[in-house]
Every structure is written in C-alpha cells, then in structure tokens.
Short mmCIF file of C-alpha atoms in Angstrom, two decimals:
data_model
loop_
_atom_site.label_atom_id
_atom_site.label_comp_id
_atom_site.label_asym_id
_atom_site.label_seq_id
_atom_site.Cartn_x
_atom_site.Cartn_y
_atom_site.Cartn_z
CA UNK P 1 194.35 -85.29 262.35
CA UNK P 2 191.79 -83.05 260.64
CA UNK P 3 192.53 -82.39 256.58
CA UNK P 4 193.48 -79.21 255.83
CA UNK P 5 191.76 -77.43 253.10
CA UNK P 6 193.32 -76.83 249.86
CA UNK P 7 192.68 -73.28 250.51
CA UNK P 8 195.07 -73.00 253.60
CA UNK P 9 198.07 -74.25 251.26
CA UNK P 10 197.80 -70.90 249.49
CA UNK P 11 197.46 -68.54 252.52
CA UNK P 12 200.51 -71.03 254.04
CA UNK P 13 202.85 -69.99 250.56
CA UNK P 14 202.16 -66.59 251.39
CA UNK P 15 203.69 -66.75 255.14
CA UNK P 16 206.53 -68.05 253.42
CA UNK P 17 206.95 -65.44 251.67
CA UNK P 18 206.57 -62.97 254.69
CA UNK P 19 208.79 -65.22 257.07
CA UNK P 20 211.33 -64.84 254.45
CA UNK P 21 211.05 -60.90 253.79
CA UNK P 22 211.61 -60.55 257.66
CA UNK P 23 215.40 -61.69 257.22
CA UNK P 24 215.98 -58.48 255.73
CA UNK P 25 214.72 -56.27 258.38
CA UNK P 26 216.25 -54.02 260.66
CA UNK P 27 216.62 -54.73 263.97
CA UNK P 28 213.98 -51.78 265.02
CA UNK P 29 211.53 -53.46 262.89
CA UNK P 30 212.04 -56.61 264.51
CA UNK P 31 209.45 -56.48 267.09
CA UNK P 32 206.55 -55.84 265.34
CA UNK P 33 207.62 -58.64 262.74
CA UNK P 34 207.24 -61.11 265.13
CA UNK P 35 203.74 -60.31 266.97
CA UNK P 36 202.56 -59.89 263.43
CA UNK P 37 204.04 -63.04 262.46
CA UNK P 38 202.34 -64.94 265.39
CA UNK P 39 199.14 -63.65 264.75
CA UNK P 40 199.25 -64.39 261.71
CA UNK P 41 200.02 -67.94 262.15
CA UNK P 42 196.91 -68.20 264.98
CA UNK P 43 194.71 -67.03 262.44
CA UNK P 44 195.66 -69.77 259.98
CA UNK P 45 195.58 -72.62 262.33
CA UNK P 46 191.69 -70.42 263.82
CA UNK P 47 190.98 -71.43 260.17
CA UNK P 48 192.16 -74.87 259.60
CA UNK P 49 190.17 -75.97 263.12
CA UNK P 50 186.97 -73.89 262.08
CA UNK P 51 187.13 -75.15 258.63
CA UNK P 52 186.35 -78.96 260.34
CA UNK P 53 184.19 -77.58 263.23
CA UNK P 54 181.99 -75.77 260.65
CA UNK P 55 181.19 -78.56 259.05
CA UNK P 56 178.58 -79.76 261.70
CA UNK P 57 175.47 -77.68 260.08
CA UNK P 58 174.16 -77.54 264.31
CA UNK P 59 177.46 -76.02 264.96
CA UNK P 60 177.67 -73.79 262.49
CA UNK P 61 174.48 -72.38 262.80
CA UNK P 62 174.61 -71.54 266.28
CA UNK P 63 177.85 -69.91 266.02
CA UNK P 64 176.65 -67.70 263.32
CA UNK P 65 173.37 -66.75 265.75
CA UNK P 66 176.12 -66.49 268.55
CA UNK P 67 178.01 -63.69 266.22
CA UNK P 68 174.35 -61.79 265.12
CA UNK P 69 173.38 -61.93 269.15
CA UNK P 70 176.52 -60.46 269.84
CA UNK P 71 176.58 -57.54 267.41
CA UNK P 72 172.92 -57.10 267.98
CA UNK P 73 173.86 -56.64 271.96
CA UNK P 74 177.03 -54.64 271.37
CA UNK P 75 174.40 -52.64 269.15
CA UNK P 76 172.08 -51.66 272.08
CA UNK P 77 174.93 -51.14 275.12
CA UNK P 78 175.93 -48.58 272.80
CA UNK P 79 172.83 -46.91 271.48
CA UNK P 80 172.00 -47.00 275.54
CA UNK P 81 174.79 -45.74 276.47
CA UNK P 82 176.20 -48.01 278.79
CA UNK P 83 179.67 -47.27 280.73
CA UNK P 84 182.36 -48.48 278.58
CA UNK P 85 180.46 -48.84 275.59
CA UNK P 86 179.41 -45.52 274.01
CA UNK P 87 183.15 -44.20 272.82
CA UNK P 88 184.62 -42.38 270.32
CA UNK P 89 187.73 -42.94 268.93
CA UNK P 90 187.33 -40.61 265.94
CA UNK P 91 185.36 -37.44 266.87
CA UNK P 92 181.83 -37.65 265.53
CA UNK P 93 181.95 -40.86 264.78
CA UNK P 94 180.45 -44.08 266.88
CA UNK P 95 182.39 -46.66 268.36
CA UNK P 96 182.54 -49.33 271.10
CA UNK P 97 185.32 -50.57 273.42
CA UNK P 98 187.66 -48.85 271.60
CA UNK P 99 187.55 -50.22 268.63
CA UNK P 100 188.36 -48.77 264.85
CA UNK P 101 185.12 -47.41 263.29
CA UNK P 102 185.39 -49.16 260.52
CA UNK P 103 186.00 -52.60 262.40
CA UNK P 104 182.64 -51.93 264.08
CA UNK P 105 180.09 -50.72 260.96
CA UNK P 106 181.60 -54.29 259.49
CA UNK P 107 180.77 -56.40 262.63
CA UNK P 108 177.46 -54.65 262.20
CA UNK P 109 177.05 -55.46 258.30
CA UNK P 110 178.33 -59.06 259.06
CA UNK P 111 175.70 -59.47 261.73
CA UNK P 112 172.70 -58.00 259.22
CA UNK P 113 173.41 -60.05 256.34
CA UNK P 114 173.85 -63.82 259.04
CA UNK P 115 170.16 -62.69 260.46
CA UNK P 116 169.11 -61.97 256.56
CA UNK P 117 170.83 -65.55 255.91
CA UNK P 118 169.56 -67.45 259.09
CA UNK P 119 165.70 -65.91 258.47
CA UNK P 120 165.66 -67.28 255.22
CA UNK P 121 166.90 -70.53 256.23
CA UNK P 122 164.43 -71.08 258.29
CA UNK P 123 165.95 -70.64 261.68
CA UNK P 124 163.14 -68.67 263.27
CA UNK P 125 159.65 -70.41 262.99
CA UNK P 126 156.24 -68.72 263.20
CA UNK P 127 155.00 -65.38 261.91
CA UNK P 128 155.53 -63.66 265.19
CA UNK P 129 158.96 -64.97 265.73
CA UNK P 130 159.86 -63.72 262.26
CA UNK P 131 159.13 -60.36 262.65
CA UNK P 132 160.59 -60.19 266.35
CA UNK P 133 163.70 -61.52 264.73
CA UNK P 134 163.66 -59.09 261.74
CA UNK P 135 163.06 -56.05 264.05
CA UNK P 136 165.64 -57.26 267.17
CA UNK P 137 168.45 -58.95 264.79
CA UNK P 138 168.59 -56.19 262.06
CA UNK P 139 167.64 -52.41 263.04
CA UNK P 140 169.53 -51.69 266.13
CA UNK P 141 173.06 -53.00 263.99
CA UNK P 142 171.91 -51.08 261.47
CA UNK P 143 171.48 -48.06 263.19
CA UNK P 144 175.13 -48.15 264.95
CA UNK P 145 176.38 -49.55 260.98
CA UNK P 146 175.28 -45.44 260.49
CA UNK P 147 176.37 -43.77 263.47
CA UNK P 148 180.13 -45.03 262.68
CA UNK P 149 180.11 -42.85 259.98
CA UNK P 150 181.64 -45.87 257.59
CA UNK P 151 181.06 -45.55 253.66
CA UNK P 152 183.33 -48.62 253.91
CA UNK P 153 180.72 -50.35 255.79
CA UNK P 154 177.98 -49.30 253.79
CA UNK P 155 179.01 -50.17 250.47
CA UNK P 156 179.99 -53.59 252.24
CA UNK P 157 176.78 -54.07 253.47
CA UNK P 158 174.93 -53.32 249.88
CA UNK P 159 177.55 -56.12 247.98
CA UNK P 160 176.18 -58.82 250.90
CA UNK P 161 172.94 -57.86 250.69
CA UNK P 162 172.46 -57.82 246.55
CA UNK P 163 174.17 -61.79 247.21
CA UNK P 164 170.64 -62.19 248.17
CA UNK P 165 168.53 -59.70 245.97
CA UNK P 166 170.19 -62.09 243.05
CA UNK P 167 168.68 -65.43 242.18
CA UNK P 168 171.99 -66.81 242.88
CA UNK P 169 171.18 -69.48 245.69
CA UNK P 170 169.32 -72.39 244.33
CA UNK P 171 165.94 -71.77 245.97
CA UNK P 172 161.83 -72.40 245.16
CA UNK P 173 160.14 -69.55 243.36
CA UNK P 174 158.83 -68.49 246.55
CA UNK P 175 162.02 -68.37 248.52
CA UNK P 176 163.93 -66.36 245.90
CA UNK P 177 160.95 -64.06 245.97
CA UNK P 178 161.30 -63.73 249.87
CA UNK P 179 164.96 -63.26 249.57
CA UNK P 180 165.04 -60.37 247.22
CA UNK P 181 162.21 -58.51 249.38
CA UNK P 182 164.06 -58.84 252.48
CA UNK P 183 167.18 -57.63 251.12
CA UNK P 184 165.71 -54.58 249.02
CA UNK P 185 164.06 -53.78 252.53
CA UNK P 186 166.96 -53.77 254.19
CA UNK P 187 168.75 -51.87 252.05
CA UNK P 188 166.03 -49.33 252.11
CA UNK P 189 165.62 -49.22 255.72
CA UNK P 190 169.82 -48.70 255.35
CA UNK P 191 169.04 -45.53 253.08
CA UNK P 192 166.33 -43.81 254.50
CA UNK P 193 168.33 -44.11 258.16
CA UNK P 194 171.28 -42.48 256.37
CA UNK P 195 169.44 -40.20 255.01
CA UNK P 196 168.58 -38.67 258.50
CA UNK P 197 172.04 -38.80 259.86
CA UNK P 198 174.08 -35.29 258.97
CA UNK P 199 177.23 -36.34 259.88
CA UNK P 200 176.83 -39.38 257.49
CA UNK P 201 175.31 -37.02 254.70
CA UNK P 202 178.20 -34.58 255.55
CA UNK P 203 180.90 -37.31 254.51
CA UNK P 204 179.56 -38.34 251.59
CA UNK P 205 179.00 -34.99 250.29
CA UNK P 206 183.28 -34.61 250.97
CA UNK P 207 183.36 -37.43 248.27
CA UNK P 208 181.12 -36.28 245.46
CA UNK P 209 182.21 -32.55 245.70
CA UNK P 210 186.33 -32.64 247.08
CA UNK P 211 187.27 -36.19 246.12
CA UNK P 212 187.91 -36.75 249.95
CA UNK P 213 188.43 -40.37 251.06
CA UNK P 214 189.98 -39.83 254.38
CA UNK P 215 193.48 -39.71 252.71
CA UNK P 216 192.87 -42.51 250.79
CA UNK P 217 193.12 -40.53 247.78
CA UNK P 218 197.34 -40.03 248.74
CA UNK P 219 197.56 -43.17 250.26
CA UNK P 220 196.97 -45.42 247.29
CA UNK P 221 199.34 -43.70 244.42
CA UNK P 222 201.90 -43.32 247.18
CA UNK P 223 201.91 -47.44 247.44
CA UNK P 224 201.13 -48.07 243.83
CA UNK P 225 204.51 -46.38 243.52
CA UNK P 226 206.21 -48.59 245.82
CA UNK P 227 204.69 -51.14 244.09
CA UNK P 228 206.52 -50.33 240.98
CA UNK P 229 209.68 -49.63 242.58
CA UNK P 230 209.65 -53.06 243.91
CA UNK P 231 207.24 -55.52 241.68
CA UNK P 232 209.01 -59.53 242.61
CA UNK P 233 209.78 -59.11 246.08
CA UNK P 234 207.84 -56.07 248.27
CA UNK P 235 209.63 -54.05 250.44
CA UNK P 236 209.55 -56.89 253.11
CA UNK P 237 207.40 -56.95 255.95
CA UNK P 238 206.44 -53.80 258.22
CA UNK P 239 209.51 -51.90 256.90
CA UNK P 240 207.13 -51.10 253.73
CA UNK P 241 203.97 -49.53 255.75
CA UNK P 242 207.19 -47.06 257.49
CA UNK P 243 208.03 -46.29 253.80
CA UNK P 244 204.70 -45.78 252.95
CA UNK P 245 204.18 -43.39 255.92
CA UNK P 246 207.53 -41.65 255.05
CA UNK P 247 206.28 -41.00 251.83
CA UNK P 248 203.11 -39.38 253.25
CA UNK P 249 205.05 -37.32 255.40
CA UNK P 250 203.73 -39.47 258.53
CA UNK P 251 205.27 -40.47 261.42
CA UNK P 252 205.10 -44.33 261.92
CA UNK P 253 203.74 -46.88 260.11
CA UNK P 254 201.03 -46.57 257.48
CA UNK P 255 198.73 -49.33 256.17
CA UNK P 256 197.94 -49.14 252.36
CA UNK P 257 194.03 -49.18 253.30
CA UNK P 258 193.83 -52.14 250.24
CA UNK P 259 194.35 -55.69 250.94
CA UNK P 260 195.93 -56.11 247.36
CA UNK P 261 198.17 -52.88 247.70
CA UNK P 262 199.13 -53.97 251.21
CA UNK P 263 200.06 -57.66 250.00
CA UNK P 264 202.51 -55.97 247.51
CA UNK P 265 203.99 -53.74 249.33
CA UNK P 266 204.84 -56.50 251.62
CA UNK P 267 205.59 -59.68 249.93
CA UNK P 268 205.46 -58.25 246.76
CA UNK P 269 204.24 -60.73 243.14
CA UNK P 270 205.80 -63.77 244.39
CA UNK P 271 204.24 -63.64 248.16
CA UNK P 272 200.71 -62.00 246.49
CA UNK P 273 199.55 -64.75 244.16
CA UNK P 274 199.84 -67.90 246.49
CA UNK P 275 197.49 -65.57 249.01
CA UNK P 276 195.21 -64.80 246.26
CA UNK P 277 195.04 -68.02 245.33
CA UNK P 278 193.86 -69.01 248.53
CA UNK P 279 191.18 -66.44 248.21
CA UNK P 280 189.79 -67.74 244.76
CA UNK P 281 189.49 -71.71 246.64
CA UNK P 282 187.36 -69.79 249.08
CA UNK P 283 185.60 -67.96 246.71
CA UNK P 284 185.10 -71.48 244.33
CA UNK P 285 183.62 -73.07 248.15
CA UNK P 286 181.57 -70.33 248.95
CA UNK P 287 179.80 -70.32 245.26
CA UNK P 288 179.20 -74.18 245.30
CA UNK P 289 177.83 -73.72 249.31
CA UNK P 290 174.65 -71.50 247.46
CA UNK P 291 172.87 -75.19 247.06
CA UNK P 292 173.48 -76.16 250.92
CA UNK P 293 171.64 -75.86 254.56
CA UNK P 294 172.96 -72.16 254.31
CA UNK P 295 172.25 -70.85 251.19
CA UNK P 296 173.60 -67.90 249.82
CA UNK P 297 174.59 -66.88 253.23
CA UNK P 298 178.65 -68.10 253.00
CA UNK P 299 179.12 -65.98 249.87
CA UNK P 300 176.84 -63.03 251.32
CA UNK P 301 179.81 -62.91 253.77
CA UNK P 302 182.43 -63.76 251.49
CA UNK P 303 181.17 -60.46 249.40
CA UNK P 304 181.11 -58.40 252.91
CA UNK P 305 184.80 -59.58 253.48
CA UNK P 306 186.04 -59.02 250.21
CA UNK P 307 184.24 -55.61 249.29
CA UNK P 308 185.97 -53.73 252.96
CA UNK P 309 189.49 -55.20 251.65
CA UNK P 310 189.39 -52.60 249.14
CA UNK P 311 189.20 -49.45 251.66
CA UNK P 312 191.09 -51.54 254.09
CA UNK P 313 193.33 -54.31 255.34
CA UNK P 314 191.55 -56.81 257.15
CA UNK P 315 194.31 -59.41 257.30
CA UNK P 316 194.44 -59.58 260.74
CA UNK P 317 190.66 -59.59 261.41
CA UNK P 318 189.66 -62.71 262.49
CA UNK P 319 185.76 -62.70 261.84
CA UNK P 320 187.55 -62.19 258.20
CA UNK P 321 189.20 -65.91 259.11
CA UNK P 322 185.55 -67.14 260.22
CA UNK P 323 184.34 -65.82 257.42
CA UNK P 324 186.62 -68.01 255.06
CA UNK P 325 186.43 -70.59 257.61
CA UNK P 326 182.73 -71.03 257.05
CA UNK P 327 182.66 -70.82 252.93
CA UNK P 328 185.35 -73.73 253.23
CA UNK P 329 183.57 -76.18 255.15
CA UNK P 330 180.01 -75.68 253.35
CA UNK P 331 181.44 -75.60 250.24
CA UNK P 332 182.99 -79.25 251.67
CA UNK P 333 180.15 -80.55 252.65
CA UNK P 334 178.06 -79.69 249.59
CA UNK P 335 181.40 -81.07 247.40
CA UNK P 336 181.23 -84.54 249.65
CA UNK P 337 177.01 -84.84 249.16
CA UNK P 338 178.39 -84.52 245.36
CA UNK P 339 180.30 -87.24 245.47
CA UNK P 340 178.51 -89.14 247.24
CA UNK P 341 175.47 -89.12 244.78
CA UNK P 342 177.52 -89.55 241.86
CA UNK P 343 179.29 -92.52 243.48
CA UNK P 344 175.65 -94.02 244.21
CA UNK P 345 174.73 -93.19 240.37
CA UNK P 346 177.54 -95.17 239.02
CA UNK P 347 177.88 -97.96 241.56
CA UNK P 348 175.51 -100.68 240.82
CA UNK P 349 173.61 -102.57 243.92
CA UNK P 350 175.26 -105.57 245.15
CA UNK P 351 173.12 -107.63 243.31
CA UNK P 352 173.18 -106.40 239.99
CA UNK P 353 177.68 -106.13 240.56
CA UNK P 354 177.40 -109.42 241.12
CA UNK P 355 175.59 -110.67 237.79
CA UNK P 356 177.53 -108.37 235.84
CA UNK P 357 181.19 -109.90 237.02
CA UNK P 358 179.63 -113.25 236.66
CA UNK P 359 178.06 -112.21 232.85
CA UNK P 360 180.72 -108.96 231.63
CA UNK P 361 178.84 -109.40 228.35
CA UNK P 362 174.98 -108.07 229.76
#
C-alpha cells in the first residue's frame, strides 16, 4: 500500500466535516449531497494514487505533455470550427463541448504555463524544435484563453506566469535569464491579443467604469453574511448555496464564486481549516519542488489553481486535484534526495564506522 501524503489528512478532516453537515439536511437536498459526496471522495483517492504515480519524473512528464497536447488540440478543433467543438454556452463568449467558460480559459492557462515549464526544462531539444514548440504549444491556447472572454483566466494566467518571471526556481544565470524572457513574452503576446479582441476590451471596461463582476459584486457580501450568521459550523452542505441563491433572489442553487467563501458557507471554521491546511502542505511541496527535474513548474500551477479559487470554486475540478497531485510528489521526491544526502553526510563509510566503534575516543 502506497503512503498517503500528509497533505490528504487535511483535505480527509474536511470530508468529515461535510459527511457530518449532511445529517442535517432535508430530504430534497439529499440527492445532490450524495453525488457531491462521491465525487468528492474520487477526487481524493485521484490524488492519493497520482501523488505516488507522479513521482516517476518519465511519468510525470509525459502526462503533463499529454495535458498541453490536449489543450493545444481542443485549442485548434475550436478555432477551426469543427462539429461539436465551436459552442457557446454564454453568448459571445467561446467554449468547447459544453463546457463553463471559465473551466476552459483555465485548461488553456494550465496548458501555457506546463509548455512554459516543460521548454525550460529541457523537454524539446534543438533550436528548431524550440520554436515549433513555442509557436504550436502556446499561441493557439492562448488565443481561445481570449475568446472565452475570462478575466478569471487571465489574471490566472499572469500569477503562473510571474512564478517564472521571478528568480524563484534555483536555476544558472542563464536559465533564469531564459525564464523571465519567455514569460514576459508570453504575457505580452497575452496583452497585445487582448487588446484586439472587443468583446474582451468590452468586459473589462464593465469593471473599471460600473464595478461589474458578473454578479460577483452581490454574490460575495450576500455569503460573507451567511458567514457571520453561521461562523463554527456552515450552513451544512448544498442547503447553503440554496440560501445563498435565496438571498440573491435566484432560483436554485448558487455557488459563492470563492473557494474560501464556499468552504464556509458549507462546513463552516471547523470544516475550513483542516482543508486549508491541506492546501498550505501543498503549497510547502510545491515551494521545495523549485530545486527539482521540474522547476518552478509545480508552483507555476499551484499559483494558476489558487489565483481562479478566488473568482470561483474549483473543488470539484479535477486538473485542480492533478495539480496538487503533482506539487506533492515533487516536493517528495526533492524532500527524499534531502534526506538522502544528509544521511550520506553524517553516516561515515564502513570503514571509518568500524575504527571509530573499535577507538570511541578518535
């Protein structure tokens, strides 16, 4: 049996906590409590087995091209417009197989910042190969990251990409150089392509001059409310997000749109810490992974993830789950080559163990 990460203990506390709050539901909540309750238990044990799988750097790094090459052909069915692929769920606003906007512009940012992370890791060889990859791997996500229309996405996209604009991975001179000139021309690319897209222009301008953020702006006092209603405990389980929606004057359930507002209207203080808790192990990982084979890539991610929890809830996501999946099991690695040097520092060769437990006094 495969050790479970530290981590997992924390997210595990905070299912607890939700099992428990779903004792106090009404029956007509029932339903929903349950499918949510099994997916979230697949998405702990999805991270538990690709906390151990992730450790093999060969398997690791071809899942993460895997994910890129997906995106990167989801990308171009779409800009094509290929049957089943070019759809819009929200008028003027691009998305594929009927998927949330917002779900899509992050696949898209996750995808730009693992080619950003793979390139500088060395993963594509020769000059020609380089700038095939850099073309193919990071403009046509970037171009449907625009067409969706998701600030969200954006702003997630900038907090992954200044992971690598920092000198925060333990690279030569040279590298860091090449890492903060990739990731300033990404983000420029990102800018100038925005700044041809209306419809994008269009809804940031509702920001800066109405304060609009698609109802975000009633949404969040409406749960910070709740919140203080109801501080230990939540209002339980899928009951709250009906509150919420009551409160709104809406029809059905309403997510908070904040993965800390959503936790407490939930599970409330006591269900909330153990979850963040498992967050902070992830984040701890995902900092000491900057000296392994990946880089800075686990905490670009990590950055990605955590940045679109605060104009959504992505507890249910599971490239969220890869994501912390991943920082887990390089941060393990890097933790075990650690050890492993210390233990070599402060172990004497068999030789000299020997003469010193047959002479203590040397």
């Amino acid at each position: 049996m495969s050790r479970i990460p530290g981590a997992m203990w924390g997210f595990v506390g905070y299912f607890a906590f939700f099992l428990l709050g779903g004792l106090y539901l009404r029956d007509e909540f029932l339903h929903e409590y349950l499918v949510q309750s099994f997916t979230l238990l697949q998405v702990f044990v999805f991270l538990w087995i690709g906390t151990n799988l992730l450790q093999d750097e060969r398997i690791a790094k071809r899942g993460l091209f895997t994910y890129a090459l997906g995106a990167v052909l989801l990308a171009l069915g779409s800009l094509s417009h290929l049957p089943g692929f070019d759809t819009q769920v929200v008028p003027g606003r691009m998305t594929d197989l009927g998927q949330n906007p917002n779900a899509l512009a992050l696949h898209m940012a996750i995808a730009v910042v693992i080619a950003v992370g793979l390139w500088l890791c060395g993963l594509f060889k020769g000059f020609v190969v380089k700038l095939l990859a850099l073309i193919v791997f990071i403009f046509p996500p970037l171009v449907v990251l625009i067409q969706t229309g998701s600030r969200g996405g954006i702003l997630a996209l900038a907090a992954g990409l200044l992971v690598y604009a920092l000198p925060l991975a333990r690279r030569r001179p040279k590298a860091t150089l090449a890492a903060f000139t990739l990731a300033v021309l990404a983000m420029g690319a990102t800018l100038f392509m925005l700044a041809q897209d209306p419809e994008f222009v269009k809804r940031w301008q509702a920001v800066y001059y109405e304060g609009s953020l698609s109802s975000r702006e009633n949404i969040f006092p409406a749960a910070l409310e709740m919140v203080l209603e109801r501080p230990i405990f939540g209002w339980h389980p899928i009951e709250g997000f009906y509150e919420l929606a009551w409160r709104l004057g809406i029809w059905g359930p309403r997510d908070a749109h904040n993965l800390l507002l959503s936790l407490m209207v939930e599970v409330g203080v006591l269900g909330t810490l153990p979850f963040l808790a498992g967050l902070w192990l992830c984040w701890r990982s995902a900092w000491r992974a900057r000296s392994g084979y990946l880089g800075g890539l686990p905490l670009a991610l990590l950055v990605i993830i955590l940045a679109s929890n605060m104009s959504g809830t992505n507890i249910l996501w599971k490239p969220q789950w890869l994501v912390l999946a991943l920082t887990l099991a390089v941060g393990t690695i890097v933790e075990n080559q650690a050890r492993k040097k210390v233990y070599r520092l402060v172990t004497p060769p068999p030789e000299r163990a020997k003469t010193i437990e047959a002479h203590p006094g040397r």
